[in-house]
Amino acid sequence: MRLTAEETARAAAFFTEGIARRVSRPVRLMEVCGTHTVAIFRSGIRQLLPASVELVSGPGCPVCVTPNEYLDTAIAYSRRPDTIITTFGDMLKVPGSDSTLMAEKARGADIRIVYSPLESLPVARDNPGKKVIFLAVGFETTAPTAAATVLQAEQQGLDNFLVLSAHKLVPPALQTILSAPDGKVDGFLLPGHAAAISGLEPYRFVAETYQVPAVVTGFEALDILQAIYILIEQLAGGKAELANQYRRVVKPEGNPSARKILEQVYQPAAANWRGFGGIDGSGLALRPEYRHFDAQTRLPLDNVVTREPAGCRCGEVLRGLIVPDACPHFGRSCTPEQPVGACMVSVEGACAAWYKYGQGRWTYA
Ligand code: SF4
């Protein structure tokens, strides 16, 4: 059913007034996931919120949190004549220290865009004289497919298929934000797709240990509005609970089949995040029995020199400490066409979303 313009305006006013009535102090909510950031902008949710409710983006854009050293390693592999790189398309434009995968592709590197890691296997089969390295970037949502690809490569005897793993887990990053002295978040909108795999348990510590309310949320505008409402009601009532707004998709136990494959192939490991540094247990490394698929084990590289783009404040954006237009590069020397940092590249990046939908018009004091 479509609402008329008048009905929509009445519903929006009802929401805004309801929120404003319940908020007695400024509150800061973090939408952890880049998909939520984009949905919030697209649907105009920021304009519906009273000024006392601030929405900040979090570390949920996989391309954004992948550090430069990973990109520099991928670029170094792409320069080897005996390798083919397979990758999701949004990695191509991310600036490394002195190049991008797109620039390397233009110079002749064999870099192929795939929509699923499984598409790497026919490439490996057709090119037995080359190593095919899949750039495994993403969270709980994409990692099970990468794990299933490793299992298939094993079954098919494809020992020239390799994985450069930068998979990450969301909860340890939230723990880092919550335990940081400069991190002040009053409530979290949690990523529904990641929780659909992991279940609710890994997020329970947010409310139980840190007394911060959190809501697992879907991706429609109404899902997000409802989740914000739940957070505000909890804050107004002095409660801190983990709620599941996305019950039509997220089961408390998650997806047992996906988790089983993930746990068969990967084990938690320390990982580097852009803006956070190393976080224990926040990455996924191939288990010893699958380590022969690990690119860095099979093809160790020497001296990959890495540096961060000068003046880029992506790290602070990802930790929710600043909004993108607080960065002096924003919209000037850094745009989606000419990105300085990773947060301006991915469609889910906070800087890209601010540029495309907001252009900084909703900066909070
Ligand atoms: S606007 Fe560009 S340079 Fe600034 S934080 Fe975002 S990505 Fe980095």
mmCIF file of C-alpha atoms and ligand atoms in Angstrom:
data_model
loop_
_atom_site.group_PDB
_atom_site.id
_atom_site.type_symbol
_atom_site.label_atom_id
_atom_site.label_comp_id
_atom_site.label_asym_id
_atom_site.label_seq_id
_atom_site.Cartn_x
_atom_site.Cartn_y
_atom_site.Cartn_z
ATOM 1 C CA MET A 1 0.000 0.000 0.000
ATOM 2 C CA ARG A 2 1.340 3.436 -0.968
ATOM 3 C CA LEU A 3 0.831 6.352 1.410
ATOM 4 C CA THR A 4 -0.319 9.637 -0.023
ATOM 5 C CA ALA A 5 1.995 12.638 0.402
ATOM 6 C CA GLU A 6 -0.266 13.907 3.178
ATOM 7 C CA GLU A 7 -0.257 10.558 5.009
ATOM 8 C CA THR A 8 3.528 10.359 4.703
ATOM 9 C CA ALA A 9 3.936 13.873 6.112
ATOM 10 C CA ARG A 10 1.592 13.026 9.023
ATOM 11 C CA ALA A 11 3.501 9.810 9.788
ATOM 12 C CA ALA A 12 6.836 11.674 9.630
ATOM 13 C CA ALA A 13 5.577 14.385 11.989
ATOM 14 C CA PHE A 14 4.236 11.728 14.375
ATOM 15 C CA PHE A 15 7.643 10.018 14.392
ATOM 16 C CA THR A 16 9.639 13.218 14.894
ATOM 17 C CA GLU A 17 7.387 14.469 17.687
ATOM 18 C CA GLY A 18 7.389 11.072 19.371
ATOM 19 C CA ILE A 19 11.169 10.914 19.344
ATOM 20 C CA ALA A 20 11.566 14.543 20.454
ATOM 21 C CA ARG A 21 9.181 13.984 23.402
ATOM 22 C CA ARG A 22 11.196 11.036 24.659
ATOM 23 C CA VAL A 23 14.692 12.524 24.339
ATOM 24 C CA SER A 24 15.678 14.626 27.321
ATOM 25 C CA ARG A 25 19.360 14.997 26.380
ATOM 26 C CA PRO A 26 21.470 14.839 23.203
ATOM 27 C CA VAL A 27 21.965 11.231 22.123
ATOM 28 C CA ARG A 28 24.387 9.726 19.670
ATOM 29 C CA LEU A 29 23.339 6.601 17.785
ATOM 30 C CA MET A 30 25.685 4.647 15.558
ATOM 31 C CA GLU A 31 24.507 2.896 12.424
ATOM 32 C CA VAL A 32 27.250 0.291 12.262
ATOM 33 C CA CYS A 33 26.614 -0.884 8.729
ATOM 34 C CA GLY A 34 27.323 0.990 5.491
ATOM 35 C CA THR A 35 24.101 -0.332 3.978
ATOM 36 C CA HIS A 36 22.223 1.368 6.813
ATOM 37 C CA THR A 37 24.140 4.610 6.204
ATOM 38 C CA VAL A 38 23.015 4.649 2.582
ATOM 39 C CA ALA A 39 19.412 3.658 3.433
ATOM 40 C CA ILE A 40 19.234 6.434 6.059
ATOM 41 C CA PHE A 41 20.362 9.032 3.535
ATOM 42 C CA ARG A 42 18.212 7.707 0.706
ATOM 43 C CA SER A 43 15.055 7.721 2.752
ATOM 44 C CA GLY A 44 15.644 11.105 4.403
ATOM 45 C CA ILE A 45 15.616 9.698 7.946
ATOM 46 C CA ARG A 46 18.150 12.276 9.119
ATOM 47 C CA GLN A 47 15.722 15.084 8.323
ATOM 48 C CA LEU A 48 13.034 13.394 10.434
ATOM 49 C CA LEU A 49 15.145 13.303 13.580
ATOM 50 C CA PRO A 50 15.202 16.151 16.074
ATOM 51 C CA ALA A 51 18.561 17.927 16.413
ATOM 52 C CA SER A 52 19.100 16.216 19.759
ATOM 53 C CA VAL A 53 19.474 12.831 18.029
ATOM 54 C CA GLU A 54 22.753 12.451 16.175
ATOM 55 C CA LEU A 55 23.405 9.557 13.802
ATOM 56 C CA VAL A 56 27.035 8.626 13.209
ATOM 57 C CA SER A 57 28.389 5.986 10.873
ATOM 58 C CA GLY A 58 30.416 3.063 12.125
ATOM 59 C CA PRO A 59 32.931 0.483 10.937
ATOM 60 C CA GLY A 60 30.521 -1.561 8.819
ATOM 61 C CA CYS A 61 31.761 -0.833 5.305
ATOM 62 C CA PRO A 62 34.109 -3.695 4.433
ATOM 63 C CA VAL A 63 36.123 -1.804 1.838
ATOM 64 C CA CYS A 64 36.536 1.156 4.198
ATOM 65 C CA VAL A 65 37.937 -0.813 7.129
ATOM 66 C CA THR A 66 40.374 -2.760 4.962
ATOM 67 C CA PRO A 67 43.725 -1.147 5.715
ATOM 68 C CA ASN A 68 46.216 0.146 3.174
ATOM 69 C CA GLU A 69 48.682 -2.628 3.882
ATOM 70 C CA TYR A 70 46.154 -5.138 2.493
ATOM 71 C CA LEU A 71 45.661 -3.086 -0.667
ATOM 72 C CA ASP A 72 49.402 -2.672 -1.084
ATOM 73 C CA THR A 73 49.818 -6.444 -0.729
ATOM 74 C CA ALA A 74 47.072 -7.095 -3.307
ATOM 75 C CA ILE A 75 48.705 -4.574 -5.667
ATOM 76 C CA ALA A 76 52.101 -6.249 -5.180
ATOM 77 C CA TYR A 77 50.554 -9.621 -6.095
ATOM 78 C CA SER A 78 48.839 -8.113 -9.122
ATOM 79 C CA ARG A 79 52.236 -7.002 -10.446
ATOM 80 C CA ARG A 80 53.508 -10.579 -10.548
ATOM 81 C CA PRO A 81 53.238 -12.055 -14.025
ATOM 82 C CA ASP A 82 52.282 -15.453 -12.614
ATOM 83 C CA THR A 83 49.124 -14.272 -10.824
ATOM 84 C CA ILE A 84 45.519 -13.425 -11.622
ATOM 85 C CA ILE A 85 43.587 -11.388 -9.062
ATOM 86 C CA THR A 86 39.839 -11.908 -8.636
ATOM 87 C CA THR A 87 37.981 -9.299 -6.639
ATOM 88 C CA PHE A 88 34.681 -7.569 -5.998
ATOM 89 C CA GLY A 89 34.509 -4.444 -8.147
ATOM 90 C CA ASP A 90 34.484 -1.887 -5.343
ATOM 91 C CA MET A 91 38.072 -2.741 -4.405
ATOM 92 C CA LEU A 92 39.416 -1.466 -7.727
ATOM 93 C CA LYS A 93 39.316 2.247 -6.973
ATOM 94 C CA VAL A 94 40.467 2.096 -3.348
ATOM 95 C CA PRO A 95 43.739 4.004 -3.077
ATOM 96 C CA GLY A 96 46.715 2.033 -1.806
ATOM 97 C CA SER A 97 49.921 3.820 -0.827
ATOM 98 C CA ASP A 98 51.017 4.589 -4.354
ATOM 99 C CA SER A 99 48.571 2.924 -6.755
ATOM 100 C CA THR A 100 45.165 1.300 -7.112
ATOM 101 C CA LEU A 101 44.119 -2.040 -8.541
ATOM 102 C CA MET A 102 42.400 -0.108 -11.314
ATOM 103 C CA ALA A 103 45.670 1.604 -12.258
ATOM 104 C CA GLU A 104 47.464 -1.755 -12.198
ATOM 105 C CA LYS A 105 44.745 -3.259 -14.416
ATOM 106 C CA ALA A 106 45.183 -0.368 -16.864
ATOM 107 C CA ARG A 107 48.920 -1.144 -16.916
ATOM 108 C CA GLY A 108 48.175 -4.739 -17.893
ATOM 109 C CA ALA A 109 47.771 -6.650 -14.628
ATOM 110 C CA ASP A 110 45.308 -9.539 -14.913
ATOM 111 C CA ILE A 111 42.624 -8.410 -12.459
ATOM 112 C CA ARG A 112 39.112 -9.780 -12.894
ATOM 113 C CA ILE A 113 35.911 -8.591 -11.245
ATOM 114 C CA VAL A 114 33.739 -11.336 -9.777
ATOM 115 C CA TYR A 115 30.328 -11.193 -8.132
ATOM 116 C CA SER A 116 30.973 -14.308 -6.056
ATOM 117 C CA PRO A 117 34.245 -15.926 -4.927
ATOM 118 C CA LEU A 118 33.006 -19.123 -6.613
ATOM 119 C CA GLU A 119 33.628 -17.445 -10.001
ATOM 120 C CA SER A 120 37.348 -17.645 -9.202
ATOM 121 C CA LEU A 121 37.370 -21.442 -9.515
ATOM 122 C CA PRO A 122 36.816 -21.691 -13.310
ATOM 123 C CA VAL A 123 39.522 -19.027 -13.704
ATOM 124 C CA ALA A 124 41.904 -21.226 -11.702
ATOM 125 C CA ARG A 125 40.896 -24.318 -13.683
ATOM 126 C CA ASP A 126 41.461 -22.539 -17.014
ATOM 127 C CA ASN A 127 44.832 -21.114 -15.982
ATOM 128 C CA PRO A 128 46.787 -23.955 -14.374
ATOM 129 C CA GLY A 129 50.097 -22.146 -14.884
ATOM 130 C CA LYS A 130 49.005 -19.173 -12.798
ATOM 131 C CA LYS A 131 48.039 -18.530 -9.211
ATOM 132 C CA VAL A 132 44.517 -17.130 -8.887
ATOM 133 C CA ILE A 133 44.220 -14.963 -5.768
ATOM 134 C CA PHE A 134 40.750 -14.011 -4.515
ATOM 135 C CA LEU A 135 40.651 -10.828 -2.423
ATOM 136 C CA ALA A 136 38.490 -12.017 0.448
ATOM 137 C CA VAL A 137 37.125 -8.806 1.967
ATOM 138 C CA GLY A 138 33.926 -8.591 3.971
ATOM 139 C CA PHE A 139 32.171 -9.423 7.211
ATOM 140 C CA GLU A 140 30.211 -12.414 8.528
ATOM 141 C CA THR A 141 27.845 -11.955 5.591
ATOM 142 C CA THR A 142 30.289 -12.768 2.806
ATOM 143 C CA ALA A 143 32.787 -14.984 4.626
ATOM 144 C CA PRO A 144 30.680 -18.206 4.416
ATOM 145 C CA THR A 145 30.705 -18.065 0.594
ATOM 146 C CA ALA A 146 34.473 -17.616 0.632
ATOM 147 C CA ALA A 147 34.706 -20.618 2.979
ATOM 148 C CA ALA A 148 32.473 -22.677 0.648
ATOM 149 C CA THR A 149 34.756 -21.691 -2.257
ATOM 150 C CA VAL A 150 37.803 -22.998 -0.376
ATOM 151 C CA LEU A 151 35.980 -26.294 0.251
ATOM 152 C CA GLN A 152 35.086 -26.588 -3.438
ATOM 153 C CA ALA A 153 38.643 -25.782 -4.507
ATOM 154 C CA GLU A 154 39.829 -28.572 -2.194
ATOM 155 C CA GLN A 155 37.294 -31.015 -3.678
ATOM 156 C CA GLN A 156 38.299 -30.054 -7.217
ATOM 157 C CA GLY A 157 42.027 -30.285 -6.472
ATOM 158 C CA LEU A 158 42.609 -26.660 -7.516
ATOM 159 C CA ASP A 159 45.845 -25.929 -5.725
ATOM 160 C CA ASN A 160 46.473 -22.750 -7.763
ATOM 161 C CA PHE A 161 43.455 -21.054 -6.128
ATOM 162 C CA LEU A 162 44.505 -18.854 -3.206
ATOM 163 C CA VAL A 163 42.802 -16.485 -0.807
ATOM 164 C CA LEU A 164 44.133 -13.186 0.528
ATOM 165 C CA SER A 165 41.940 -12.990 3.598
ATOM 166 C CA ALA A 166 40.823 -9.712 5.158
ATOM 167 C CA HIS A 167 37.521 -11.029 6.472
ATOM 168 C CA LYS A 168 36.406 -9.297 9.626
ATOM 169 C CA LEU A 169 33.965 -9.826 12.467
ATOM 170 C CA VAL A 170 31.748 -6.949 13.635
ATOM 171 C CA PRO A 171 31.464 -7.540 17.425
ATOM 172 C CA PRO A 172 35.179 -7.054 18.312
ATOM 173 C CA ALA A 173 35.141 -3.657 16.562
ATOM 174 C CA LEU A 174 32.100 -2.638 18.620
ATOM 175 C CA GLN A 175 33.922 -3.703 21.759
ATOM 176 C CA THR A 176 36.867 -1.486 20.758
ATOM 177 C CA ILE A 177 34.527 1.485 20.233
ATOM 178 C CA LEU A 178 32.776 0.884 23.544
ATOM 179 C CA SER A 179 35.966 0.557 25.545
ATOM 180 C CA ALA A 180 37.724 3.578 23.980
ATOM 181 C CA PRO A 181 37.866 6.676 26.194
ATOM 182 C CA ASP A 182 36.929 8.917 23.240
ATOM 183 C CA GLY A 183 34.087 6.744 21.951
ATOM 184 C CA LYS A 184 30.678 7.867 23.119
ATOM 185 C CA VAL A 185 27.786 5.981 21.573
ATOM 186 C CA ASP A 186 24.391 5.839 23.298
ATOM 187 C CA GLY A 187 22.906 3.120 21.102
ATOM 188 C CA PHE A 188 23.683 0.891 18.142
ATOM 189 C CA LEU A 189 21.760 -0.012 15.019
ATOM 190 C CA LEU A 190 23.297 -3.432 14.349
ATOM 191 C CA PRO A 191 23.694 -5.009 10.900
ATOM 192 C CA GLY A 192 20.841 -7.414 10.191
ATOM 193 C CA HIS A 193 22.672 -9.356 7.488
ATOM 194 C CA ALA A 194 25.726 -10.074 9.686
ATOM 195 C CA ALA A 195 23.452 -11.127 12.570
ATOM 196 C CA ALA A 196 21.501 -13.371 10.175
ATOM 197 C CA ILE A 197 24.681 -15.481 10.006
ATOM 198 C CA SER A 198 26.098 -15.130 13.525
ATOM 199 C CA GLY A 199 22.849 -14.929 15.500
ATOM 200 C CA LEU A 200 22.272 -12.599 18.448
ATOM 201 C CA GLU A 201 24.638 -14.047 21.014
ATOM 202 C CA PRO A 202 27.839 -12.294 19.825
ATOM 203 C CA TYR A 203 26.118 -8.902 20.316
ATOM 204 C CA ARG A 204 24.735 -9.481 23.793
ATOM 205 C CA PHE A 205 27.811 -7.977 25.499
ATOM 206 C CA VAL A 206 26.912 -4.508 24.171
ATOM 207 C CA ALA A 207 23.922 -4.261 26.498
ATOM 208 C CA GLU A 208 25.060 -6.616 29.244
ATOM 209 C CA THR A 209 28.665 -5.451 29.705
ATOM 210 C CA TYR A 210 28.480 -1.837 28.558
ATOM 211 C CA GLN A 211 24.799 -1.064 29.336
ATOM 212 C CA VAL A 212 24.296 0.382 25.864
ATOM 213 C CA PRO A 213 21.072 -0.486 24.005
ATOM 214 C CA ALA A 214 21.413 -2.184 20.643
ATOM 215 C CA VAL A 215 18.916 -3.205 17.966
ATOM 216 C CA VAL A 216 19.525 -5.687 15.149
ATOM 217 C CA THR A 217 17.923 -3.916 12.228
ATOM 218 C CA GLY A 218 16.678 -4.546 8.701
ATOM 219 C CA PHE A 219 17.362 -2.297 5.742
ATOM 220 C CA GLU A 220 14.021 -0.784 4.767
ATOM 221 C CA ALA A 221 13.293 2.763 5.910
ATOM 222 C CA LEU A 222 10.552 1.497 8.226
ATOM 223 C CA ASP A 223 12.945 -1.052 9.773
ATOM 224 C CA ILE A 224 15.412 1.700 10.582
ATOM 225 C CA LEU A 225 12.744 4.076 11.899
ATOM 226 C CA GLN A 226 11.382 1.362 14.153
ATOM 227 C CA ALA A 227 14.878 0.508 15.396
ATOM 228 C CA ILE A 228 15.611 4.154 16.212
ATOM 229 C CA TYR A 229 12.321 4.297 18.077
ATOM 230 C CA ILE A 230 13.233 1.188 20.091
ATOM 231 C CA LEU A 231 16.617 2.690 20.989
ATOM 232 C CA ILE A 232 15.061 5.990 22.052
ATOM 233 C CA GLU A 233 12.411 4.201 24.140
ATOM 234 C CA GLN A 234 15.112 2.194 25.879
ATOM 235 C CA LEU A 235 17.177 5.299 26.573
ATOM 236 C CA ALA A 236 14.128 7.168 27.831
ATOM 237 C CA GLY A 237 13.259 4.265 30.138
ATOM 238 C CA GLY A 238 16.844 3.849 31.395
ATOM 239 C CA LYS A 239 17.083 0.395 29.829
ATOM 240 C CA ALA A 240 19.883 -1.291 27.920
ATOM 241 C CA GLU A 241 18.782 -4.387 26.027
ATOM 242 C CA LEU A 242 19.595 -6.223 22.833
ATOM 243 C CA ALA A 243 16.497 -6.140 20.618
ATOM 244 C CA ASN A 244 15.856 -7.870 17.335
ATOM 245 C CA GLN A 245 13.833 -5.664 15.019
ATOM 246 C CA TYR A 246 14.635 -7.906 12.011
ATOM 247 C CA ARG A 247 12.939 -11.057 13.284
ATOM 248 C CA ARG A 248 11.606 -11.912 9.836
ATOM 249 C CA VAL A 249 15.211 -12.695 8.831
ATOM 250 C CA VAL A 250 17.427 -12.949 11.933
ATOM 251 C CA LYS A 251 16.996 -16.003 14.117
ATOM 252 C CA PRO A 252 18.552 -15.953 17.609
ATOM 253 C CA GLU A 253 20.847 -18.820 16.600
ATOM 254 C CA GLY A 254 21.741 -17.263 13.223
ATOM 255 C CA ASN A 255 22.325 -19.543 10.254
ATOM 256 C CA PRO A 256 23.803 -22.822 11.599
ATOM 257 C CA SER A 257 24.767 -24.147 8.134
ATOM 258 C CA ALA A 258 26.690 -21.002 7.224
ATOM 259 C CA ARG A 259 28.346 -20.896 10.645
ATOM 260 C CA LYS A 260 29.369 -24.548 10.323
ATOM 261 C CA ILE A 261 31.120 -23.958 6.976
ATOM 262 C CA LEU A 262 32.739 -20.814 8.345
ATOM 263 C CA GLU A 263 34.040 -22.583 11.438
ATOM 264 C CA GLN A 264 35.253 -25.544 9.365
ATOM 265 C CA VAL A 265 37.473 -23.356 7.177
ATOM 266 C CA TYR A 266 38.320 -20.280 9.250
ATOM 267 C CA GLN A 267 39.371 -19.491 12.786
ATOM 268 C CA PRO A 268 39.322 -16.125 14.576
ATOM 269 C CA ALA A 269 42.603 -14.227 14.378
ATOM 270 C CA ALA A 270 43.959 -10.757 15.088
ATOM 271 C CA ALA A 271 43.272 -8.353 12.243
ATOM 272 C CA ASN A 272 44.183 -4.794 11.317
ATOM 273 C CA TRP A 273 41.366 -2.345 10.709
ATOM 274 C CA ARG A 274 41.698 1.047 9.120
ATOM 275 C CA GLY A 275 41.369 3.594 11.897
ATOM 276 C CA PHE A 276 41.439 1.020 14.692
ATOM 277 C CA GLY A 277 44.748 -0.773 14.276
ATOM 278 C CA GLY A 278 44.995 -4.388 15.394
ATOM 279 C CA ILE A 279 42.008 -5.968 17.142
ATOM 280 C CA ASP A 280 42.376 -9.416 18.676
ATOM 281 C CA GLY A 281 39.952 -12.035 17.385
ATOM 282 C CA SER A 282 38.417 -9.657 14.846
ATOM 283 C CA GLY A 283 39.613 -11.379 11.669
ATOM 284 C CA LEU A 284 39.293 -14.780 10.062
ATOM 285 C CA ALA A 285 42.379 -16.811 9.163
ATOM 286 C CA LEU A 286 42.330 -20.111 7.294
ATOM 287 C CA ARG A 287 42.630 -23.074 9.645
ATOM 288 C CA PRO A 288 45.927 -25.006 9.438
ATOM 289 C CA GLU A 289 44.307 -27.778 7.346
ATOM 290 C CA TYR A 290 43.338 -25.171 4.693
ATOM 291 C CA ARG A 291 46.405 -22.953 4.983
ATOM 292 C CA HIS A 292 47.686 -24.180 1.607
ATOM 293 C CA PHE A 293 45.016 -21.860 0.157
ATOM 294 C CA ASP A 294 46.482 -18.861 1.975
ATOM 295 C CA ALA A 295 48.219 -16.500 -0.471
ATOM 296 C CA GLN A 296 50.612 -15.066 2.081
ATOM 297 C CA THR A 297 51.690 -18.521 3.238
ATOM 298 C CA ARG A 298 52.223 -19.859 -0.287
ATOM 299 C CA LEU A 299 53.601 -16.670 -1.857
ATOM 300 C CA PRO A 300 55.249 -14.600 0.876
ATOM 301 C CA LEU A 301 56.117 -11.048 -0.175
ATOM 302 C CA ASP A 302 59.075 -8.996 1.026
ATOM 303 C CA ASN A 303 58.991 -5.361 1.960
ATOM 304 C CA VAL A 304 55.510 -4.176 1.114
ATOM 305 C CA VAL A 305 55.852 -0.530 2.131
ATOM 306 C CA THR A 306 52.640 1.074 3.226
ATOM 307 C CA ARG A 307 51.505 4.562 4.258
ATOM 308 C CA GLU A 308 48.158 6.230 4.902
ATOM 309 C CA PRO A 309 46.871 9.055 2.674
ATOM 310 C CA ALA A 310 47.963 12.388 4.143
ATOM 311 C CA GLY A 311 45.195 14.182 6.009
ATOM 312 C CA CYS A 312 42.559 11.477 5.438
ATOM 313 C CA ARG A 313 40.375 11.152 8.564
ATOM 314 C CA CYS A 314 38.658 7.941 7.498
ATOM 315 C CA GLY A 315 39.763 6.256 10.720
ATOM 316 C CA GLU A 316 37.924 8.807 12.862
ATOM 317 C CA VAL A 317 34.861 8.565 10.590
ATOM 318 C CA LEU A 318 34.824 4.786 11.002
ATOM 319 C CA ARG A 319 35.002 5.066 14.791
ATOM 320 C CA GLY A 320 32.124 7.538 14.803
ATOM 321 C CA LEU A 321 34.296 10.332 16.190
ATOM 322 C CA ILE A 322 33.682 12.800 13.376
ATOM 323 C CA VAL A 323 31.222 13.169 10.526
ATOM 324 C CA PRO A 324 32.741 13.138 7.039
ATOM 325 C CA ASP A 325 32.528 16.827 6.274
ATOM 326 C CA ALA A 326 34.741 17.547 9.274
ATOM 327 C CA CYS A 327 37.571 16.255 7.078
ATOM 328 C CA PRO A 328 39.267 19.131 5.223
ATOM 329 C CA HIS A 329 39.520 16.990 2.062
ATOM 330 C CA PHE A 330 35.761 16.298 1.942
ATOM 331 C CA GLY A 331 34.191 17.527 -1.297
ATOM 332 C CA ARG A 332 37.323 19.473 -2.185
ATOM 333 C CA SER A 333 40.345 17.290 -2.857
ATOM 334 C CA CYS A 334 38.356 14.100 -2.069
ATOM 335 C CA THR A 335 35.302 13.183 -4.147
ATOM 336 C CA PRO A 336 33.944 9.861 -5.456
ATOM 337 C CA GLU A 337 35.631 10.610 -8.795
ATOM 338 C CA GLN A 338 38.983 11.428 -7.157
ATOM 339 C CA PRO A 339 38.935 9.668 -3.753
ATOM 340 C CA VAL A 340 41.734 10.310 -1.284
ATOM 341 C CA GLY A 341 40.619 7.651 1.192
ATOM 342 C CA ALA A 342 38.674 4.403 1.179
ATOM 343 C CA CYS A 343 35.550 5.894 2.805
ATOM 344 C CA MET A 344 34.928 7.925 -0.362
ATOM 345 C CA VAL A 345 35.164 4.892 -2.664
ATOM 346 C CA SER A 346 32.619 2.273 -1.766
ATOM 347 C CA VAL A 347 28.942 3.080 -2.291
ATOM 348 C CA GLU A 348 28.581 2.049 1.355
ATOM 349 C CA GLY A 349 31.353 4.362 2.526
ATOM 350 C CA ALA A 350 30.232 7.097 4.912
ATOM 351 C CA CYS A 351 32.103 9.837 3.030
ATOM 352 C CA ALA A 352 30.668 8.697 -0.318
ATOM 353 C CA ALA A 353 27.134 8.610 1.143
ATOM 354 C CA TRP A 354 27.519 12.059 2.684
ATOM 355 C CA TYR A 355 28.839 13.393 -0.602
ATOM 356 C CA LYS A 356 26.138 11.820 -2.743
ATOM 357 C CA TYR A 357 23.114 12.404 -0.539
ATOM 358 C CA GLY A 358 24.039 15.022 2.003
ATOM 359 C CA GLN A 359 26.953 17.144 0.855
ATOM 360 C CA GLY A 360 27.459 17.960 4.514
ATOM 361 C CA ARG A 361 24.100 19.655 4.964
ATOM 362 C CA TRP A 362 23.325 17.711 8.121
ATOM 363 C CA THR A 363 26.407 18.388 10.191
ATOM 364 C CA TYR A 364 25.682 18.452 13.888
ATOM 365 C CA ALA A 365 27.209 21.007 16.186
HETATM 366 S S1 SF4 B 1 36.576 12.825 2.896
HETATM 367 FE FE1 SF4 B 1 38.143 11.585 1.876
HETATM 368 S S2 SF4 B 1 40.056 12.139 2.843
HETATM 369 FE FE2 SF4 B 1 38.389 12.806 4.192
HETATM 370 S S3 SF4 B 1 38.030 11.102 5.604
HETATM 371 FE FE3 SF4 B 1 36.653 10.807 3.879
HETATM 372 S S4 SF4 B 1 37.794 9.460 2.504
HETATM 373 FE FE4 SF4 B 1 39.306 10.330 3.923
#
